Coordinates of C-alpha atoms and ligand atoms in Angstrom, one line a residue:
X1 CA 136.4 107.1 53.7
X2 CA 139.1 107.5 56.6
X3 CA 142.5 104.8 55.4
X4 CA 143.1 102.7 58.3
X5 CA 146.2 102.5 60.2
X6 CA 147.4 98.9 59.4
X7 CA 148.2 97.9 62.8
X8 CA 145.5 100.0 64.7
X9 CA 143.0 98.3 62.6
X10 CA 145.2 94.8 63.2
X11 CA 144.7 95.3 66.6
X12 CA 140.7 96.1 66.7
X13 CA 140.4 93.3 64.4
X14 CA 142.1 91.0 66.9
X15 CA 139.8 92.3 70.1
X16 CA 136.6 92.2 68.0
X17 CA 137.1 89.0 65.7
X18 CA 136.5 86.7 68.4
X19 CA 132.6 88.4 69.6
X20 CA 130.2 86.1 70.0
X21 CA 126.5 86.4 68.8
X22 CA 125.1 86.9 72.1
X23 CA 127.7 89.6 72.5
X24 CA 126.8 90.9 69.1
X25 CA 122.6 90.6 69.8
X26 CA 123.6 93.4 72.7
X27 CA 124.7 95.6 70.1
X28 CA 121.2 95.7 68.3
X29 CA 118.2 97.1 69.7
X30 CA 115.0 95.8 67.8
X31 CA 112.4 98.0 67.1
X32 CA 110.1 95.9 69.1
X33 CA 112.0 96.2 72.1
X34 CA 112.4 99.9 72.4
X35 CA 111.5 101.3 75.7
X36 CA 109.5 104.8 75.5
X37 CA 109.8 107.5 77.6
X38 CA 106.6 109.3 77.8
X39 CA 107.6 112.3 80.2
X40 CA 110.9 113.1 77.9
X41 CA 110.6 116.8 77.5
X42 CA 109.1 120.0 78.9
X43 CA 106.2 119.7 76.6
X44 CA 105.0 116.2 76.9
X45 CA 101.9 117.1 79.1
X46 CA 100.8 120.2 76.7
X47 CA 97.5 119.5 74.6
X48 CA 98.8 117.8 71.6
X49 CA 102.2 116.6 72.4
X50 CA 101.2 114.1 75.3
X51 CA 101.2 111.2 73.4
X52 CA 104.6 111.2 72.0
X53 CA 107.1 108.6 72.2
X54 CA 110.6 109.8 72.8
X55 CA 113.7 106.9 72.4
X56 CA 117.4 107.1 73.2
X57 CA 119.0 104.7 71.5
X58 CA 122.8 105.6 71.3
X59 CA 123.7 107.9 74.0
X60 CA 121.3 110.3 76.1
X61 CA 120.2 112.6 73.5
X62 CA 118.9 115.6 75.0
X63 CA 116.4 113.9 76.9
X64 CA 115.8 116.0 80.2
X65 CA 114.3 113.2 82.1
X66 CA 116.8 111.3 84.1
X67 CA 115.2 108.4 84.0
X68 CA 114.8 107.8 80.4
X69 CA 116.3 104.1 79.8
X70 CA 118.8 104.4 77.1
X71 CA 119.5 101.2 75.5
X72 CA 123.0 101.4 74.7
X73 CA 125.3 104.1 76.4
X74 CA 128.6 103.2 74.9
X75 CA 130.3 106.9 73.4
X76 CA 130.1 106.5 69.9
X77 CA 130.8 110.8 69.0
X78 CA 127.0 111.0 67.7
X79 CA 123.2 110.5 69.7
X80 CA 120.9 108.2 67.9
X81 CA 117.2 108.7 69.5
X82 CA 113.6 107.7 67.8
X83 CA 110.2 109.7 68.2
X84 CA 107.1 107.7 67.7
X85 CA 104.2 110.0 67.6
X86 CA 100.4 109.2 66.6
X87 CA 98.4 111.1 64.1
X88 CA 98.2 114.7 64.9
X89 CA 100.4 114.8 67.8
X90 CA 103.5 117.8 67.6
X91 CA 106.8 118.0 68.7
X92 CA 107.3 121.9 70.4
X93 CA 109.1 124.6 68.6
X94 CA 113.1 123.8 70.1
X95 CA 116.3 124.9 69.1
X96 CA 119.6 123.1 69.2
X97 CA 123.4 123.5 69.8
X98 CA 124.5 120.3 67.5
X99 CA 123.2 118.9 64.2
X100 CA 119.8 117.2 64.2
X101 CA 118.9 115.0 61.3
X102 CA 115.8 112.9 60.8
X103 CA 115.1 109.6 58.8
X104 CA 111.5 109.5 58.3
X105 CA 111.0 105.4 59.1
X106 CA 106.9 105.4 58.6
X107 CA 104.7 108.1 58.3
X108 CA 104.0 111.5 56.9
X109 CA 105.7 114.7 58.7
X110 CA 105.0 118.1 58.5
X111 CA 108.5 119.9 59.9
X112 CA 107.4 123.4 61.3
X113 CA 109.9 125.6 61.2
X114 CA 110.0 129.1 63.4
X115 CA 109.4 130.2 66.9
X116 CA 106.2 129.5 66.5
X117 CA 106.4 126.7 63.7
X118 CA 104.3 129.3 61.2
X119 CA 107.3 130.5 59.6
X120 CA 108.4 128.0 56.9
X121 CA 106.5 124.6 56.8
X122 CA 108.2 121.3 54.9
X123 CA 106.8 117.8 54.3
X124 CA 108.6 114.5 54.5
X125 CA 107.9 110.6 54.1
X126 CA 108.9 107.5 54.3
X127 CA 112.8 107.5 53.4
X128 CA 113.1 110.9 53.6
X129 CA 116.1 112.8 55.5
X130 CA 115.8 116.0 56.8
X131 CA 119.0 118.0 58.4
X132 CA 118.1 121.1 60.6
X133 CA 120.8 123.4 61.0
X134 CA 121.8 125.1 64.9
X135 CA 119.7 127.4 65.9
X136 CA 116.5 127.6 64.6
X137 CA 113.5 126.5 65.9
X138 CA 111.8 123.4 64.7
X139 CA 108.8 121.4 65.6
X140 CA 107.3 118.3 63.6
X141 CA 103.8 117.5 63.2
X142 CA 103.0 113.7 62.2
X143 CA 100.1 114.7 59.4
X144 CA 99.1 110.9 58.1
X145 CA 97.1 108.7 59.4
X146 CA 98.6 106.4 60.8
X147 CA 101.3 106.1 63.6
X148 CA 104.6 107.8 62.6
X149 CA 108.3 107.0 63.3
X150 CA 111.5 109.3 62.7
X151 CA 115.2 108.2 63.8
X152 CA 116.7 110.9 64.6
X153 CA 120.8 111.4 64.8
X154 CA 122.2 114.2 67.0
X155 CA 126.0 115.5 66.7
X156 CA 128.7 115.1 69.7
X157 CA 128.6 113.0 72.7
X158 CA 127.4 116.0 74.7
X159 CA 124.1 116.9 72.5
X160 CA 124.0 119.7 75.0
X161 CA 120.4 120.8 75.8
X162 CA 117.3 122.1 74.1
X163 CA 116.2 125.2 73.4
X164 CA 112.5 125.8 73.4
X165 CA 110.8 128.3 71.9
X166 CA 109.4 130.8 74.8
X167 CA 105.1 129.5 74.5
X168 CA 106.6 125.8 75.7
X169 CA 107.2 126.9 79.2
X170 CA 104.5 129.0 79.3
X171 CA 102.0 126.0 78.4
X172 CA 104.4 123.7 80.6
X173 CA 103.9 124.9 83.6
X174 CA 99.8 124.3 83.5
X175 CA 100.7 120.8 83.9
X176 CA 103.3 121.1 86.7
X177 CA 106.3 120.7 84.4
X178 CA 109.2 122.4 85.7
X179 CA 112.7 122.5 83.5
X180 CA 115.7 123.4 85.7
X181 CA 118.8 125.3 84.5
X182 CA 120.7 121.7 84.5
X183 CA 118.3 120.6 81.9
X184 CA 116.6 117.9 84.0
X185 CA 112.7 118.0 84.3
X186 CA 111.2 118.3 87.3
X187 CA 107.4 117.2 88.1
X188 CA 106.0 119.1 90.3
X189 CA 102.5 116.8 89.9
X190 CA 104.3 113.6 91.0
X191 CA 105.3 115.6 94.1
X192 CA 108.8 116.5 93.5
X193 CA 110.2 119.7 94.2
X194 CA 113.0 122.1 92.7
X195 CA 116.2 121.2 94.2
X196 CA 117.8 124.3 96.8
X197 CA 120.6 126.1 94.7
X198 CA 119.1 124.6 91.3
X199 CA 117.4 127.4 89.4
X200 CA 114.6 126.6 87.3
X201 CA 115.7 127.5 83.1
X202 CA 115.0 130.6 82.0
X203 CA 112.2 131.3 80.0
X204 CA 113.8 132.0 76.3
X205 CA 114.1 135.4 76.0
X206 CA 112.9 137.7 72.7
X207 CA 116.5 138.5 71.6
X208 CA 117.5 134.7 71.5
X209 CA 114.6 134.1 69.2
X210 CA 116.0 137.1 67.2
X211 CA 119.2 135.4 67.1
X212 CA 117.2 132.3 65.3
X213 CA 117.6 131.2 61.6
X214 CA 114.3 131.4 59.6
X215 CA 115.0 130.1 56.3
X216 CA 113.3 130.9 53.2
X217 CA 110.8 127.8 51.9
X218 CA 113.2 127.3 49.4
X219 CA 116.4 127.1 52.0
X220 CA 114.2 124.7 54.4
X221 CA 113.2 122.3 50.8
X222 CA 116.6 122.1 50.3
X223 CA 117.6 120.6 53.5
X224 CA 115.5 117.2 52.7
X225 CA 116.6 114.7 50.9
X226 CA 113.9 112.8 49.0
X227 CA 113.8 109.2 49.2
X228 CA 113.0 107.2 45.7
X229 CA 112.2 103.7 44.6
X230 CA 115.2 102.8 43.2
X231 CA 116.3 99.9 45.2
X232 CA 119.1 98.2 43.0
X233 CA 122.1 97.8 45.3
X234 CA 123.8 101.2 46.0
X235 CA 125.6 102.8 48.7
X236 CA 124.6 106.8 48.0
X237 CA 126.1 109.7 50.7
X238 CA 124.1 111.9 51.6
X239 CA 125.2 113.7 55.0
X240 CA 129.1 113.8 53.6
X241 CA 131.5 115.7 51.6
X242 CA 130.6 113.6 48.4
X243 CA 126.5 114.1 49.7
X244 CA 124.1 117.0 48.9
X245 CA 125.0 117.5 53.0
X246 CA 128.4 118.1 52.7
X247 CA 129.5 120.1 55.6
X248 CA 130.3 118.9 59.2
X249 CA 128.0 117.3 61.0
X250 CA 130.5 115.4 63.6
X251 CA 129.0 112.2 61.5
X252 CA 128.1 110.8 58.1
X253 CA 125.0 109.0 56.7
X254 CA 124.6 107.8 53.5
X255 CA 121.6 105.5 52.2
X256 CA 122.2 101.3 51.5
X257 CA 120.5 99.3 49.3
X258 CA 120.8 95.9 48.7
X259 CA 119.2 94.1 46.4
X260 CA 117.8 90.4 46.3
X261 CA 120.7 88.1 47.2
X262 CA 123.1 90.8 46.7
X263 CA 126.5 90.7 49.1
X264 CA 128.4 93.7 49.8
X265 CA 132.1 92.6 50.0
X266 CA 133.8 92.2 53.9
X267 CA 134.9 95.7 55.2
X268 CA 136.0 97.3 58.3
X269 CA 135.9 100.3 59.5
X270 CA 137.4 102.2 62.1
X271 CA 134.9 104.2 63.9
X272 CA 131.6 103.8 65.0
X273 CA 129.4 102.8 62.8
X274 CA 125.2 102.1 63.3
X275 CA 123.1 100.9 60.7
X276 CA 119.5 101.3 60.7
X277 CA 116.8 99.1 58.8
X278 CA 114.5 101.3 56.7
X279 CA 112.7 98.3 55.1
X280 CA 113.7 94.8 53.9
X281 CA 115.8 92.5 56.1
X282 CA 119.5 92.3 56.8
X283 CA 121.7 89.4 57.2
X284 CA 125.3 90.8 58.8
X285 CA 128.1 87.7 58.9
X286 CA 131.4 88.3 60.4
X287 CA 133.9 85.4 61.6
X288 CA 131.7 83.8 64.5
X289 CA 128.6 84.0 63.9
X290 CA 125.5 85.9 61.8
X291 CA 122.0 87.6 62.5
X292 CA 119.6 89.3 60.7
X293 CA 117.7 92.4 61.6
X294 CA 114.8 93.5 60.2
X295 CA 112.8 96.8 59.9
X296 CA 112.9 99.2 62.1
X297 CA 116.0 97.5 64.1
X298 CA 119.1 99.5 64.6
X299 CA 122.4 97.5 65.4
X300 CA 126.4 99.2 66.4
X301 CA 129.2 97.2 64.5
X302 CA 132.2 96.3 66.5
X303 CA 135.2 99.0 65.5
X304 CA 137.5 97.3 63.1
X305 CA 134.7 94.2 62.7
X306 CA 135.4 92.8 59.4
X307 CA 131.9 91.8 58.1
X308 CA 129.7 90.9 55.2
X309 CA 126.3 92.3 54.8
X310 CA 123.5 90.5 52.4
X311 CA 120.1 90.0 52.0
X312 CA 117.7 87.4 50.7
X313 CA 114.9 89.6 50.2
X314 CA 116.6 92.8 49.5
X315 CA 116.9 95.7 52.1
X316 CA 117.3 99.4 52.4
X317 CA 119.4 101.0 55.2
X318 CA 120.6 103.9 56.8
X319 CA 124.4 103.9 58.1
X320 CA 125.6 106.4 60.3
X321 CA 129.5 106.6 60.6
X322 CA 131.5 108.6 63.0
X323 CA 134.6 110.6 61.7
X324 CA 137.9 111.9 63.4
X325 CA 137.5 114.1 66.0
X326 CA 133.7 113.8 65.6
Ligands
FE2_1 FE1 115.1 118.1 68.4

């Protein structure tokens, strides 16, 4: 943890003490309220992807359709997004410039791993946190039964854009998807056209999927971190340098759990910080006012907010900080 600068965090103390709770409710999107974009990405027409649910929560993402609503745009150095996919559906075989990390909120995921997602194969559940170095393709598969939902946290302001793995634009462009060198998606089906001077993106080339990681089964196991029952009221790192992550990331995240009626003392902190509710509900209290969020909900503290986090029923959360520089 960062030591605060006495008067810096005097000062944000001062500016955020006095937010109200309809000020604070802004700061929290409820799971209920998320707004999908069905038409995110490249893929989302190709057999088996086209019923996937793409969120930006915090920040763009790397969504390449402009007019993806994101729910709260405020730079906070890291991207949170969602993907809500049905039973069977697949995310395409991508790349990326930053850190992508997933919290597996419901569901059972297979994470396919090469350019063609054959490669190396991992499983995750509920809890589970899966980090997914630069460069190398990935692609997840929900494989239960039921709906699935990952949060998913991206590095930087700029997430820069995706990378997909050369078969995506192939199968794209059956159904009149078009993605241009600027990264925005363009639908030819809905009658728009490819801007003059905009070139479409090139079609990922052989040696750039040379360039890819492929890590051994063992590498890609080793990248998850595996949720547990344990519930009593902890605070463990796990995307920092006392976490089994420990290398940069541009963010941490560490696991919460509170148990019945437990209080975690008031704290500030100095940088951005989100909170995500894996299960349970959350009662946050700071000087005027309270609310509680429940599963599924996601919620930006104020910088420098002093606050007290309980919970009547107990509650397990996710917290995503930024660091310097990040
Ligand atoms: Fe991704």
């Amino acid at each position: 943890m960062v030591a605060m600068v006495e008067g810096e965090t005097a000062r944000l103390m001062k500016i955020n003490s006095g937010i109200s709770a309809s000020e604070m409710e802004r700061r929290v999107v409820r799971y209920a309220d998320l707004r999908p974009c069905y038409n995110a990405f490249i893929d989302t027409r190709s057999p088996g992807s086209e019923k996937k649910e793409n969120f930006t929560i915090i920040g763009p993402g790397v969504a390449e359709n402009p007019e993806q609503y994101v729910h709260i745009t405020e730079k906070h150095g890291f991207n949170i997004g969602g993907a809500r996919q049905p039973p069977a559906c697949v995310n395409s075989q991508h790349s990326h410039d930053t850190a992508e990390v997933f919290v597996v909120h419901t569901g059972n995921w297979r994470f396919n791993i090469g350019e063609k997602g054959d490669d190396v194969q991992v499983l995750a559940g509920p809890g589970d946190v899966i980090t997914l170095p630069t460069n190398m393709f990935r692609g997840f598969t929900n494989v239960g039964e039921d709906v699935g939902y990952l949060f998913a946290v991206l590095g930087g302001d700029d997430a820069g854009h995706v990378m997909w793995a050369p078969y995506v634009f192939d199968m794209a462009k059956d159904y009149g998807l078009v993605l241009l060198e600027n990264g925005e998606l363009i639908d030819t089906l809905a009658g728009q056209a490819v801007p003059n001077g905009v070139q479409p993106m090139p079609r990922t080339t052989a040696e750039q999927v040379a360039k890819a990681y492929i890590p051994t089964l063992a590498e890609a196991e080793s990248l998850i971190w595996r949720a547990d029952d344990l519930h009593a009221t902890s605070i463990r790192p796990i995307i920092d340098p006392e976490g089994p992550f420990d290398w940069d990331h541009g963010f941490t995240l560490a696991r919460l759990d509170l148990a019945p009626y437990d209080v975690l003392p008031n704290e500030t902190f100095e940088y951005p910080e989100v909170l995500f509710v894996q299960s349970g509900s959350l009662k946050l209290e700071w000087s005027e006012g309270e609310l509680l969020l429940s599963k599924g909900d996601t919620i930006t503290i104020p910088i420098g907010l002093e606050r007290k986090l309980s919970s009547d029923s107990g509650v397990s959360l996710y917290r995503v900080r930024g660091i310097e520089g990040g």
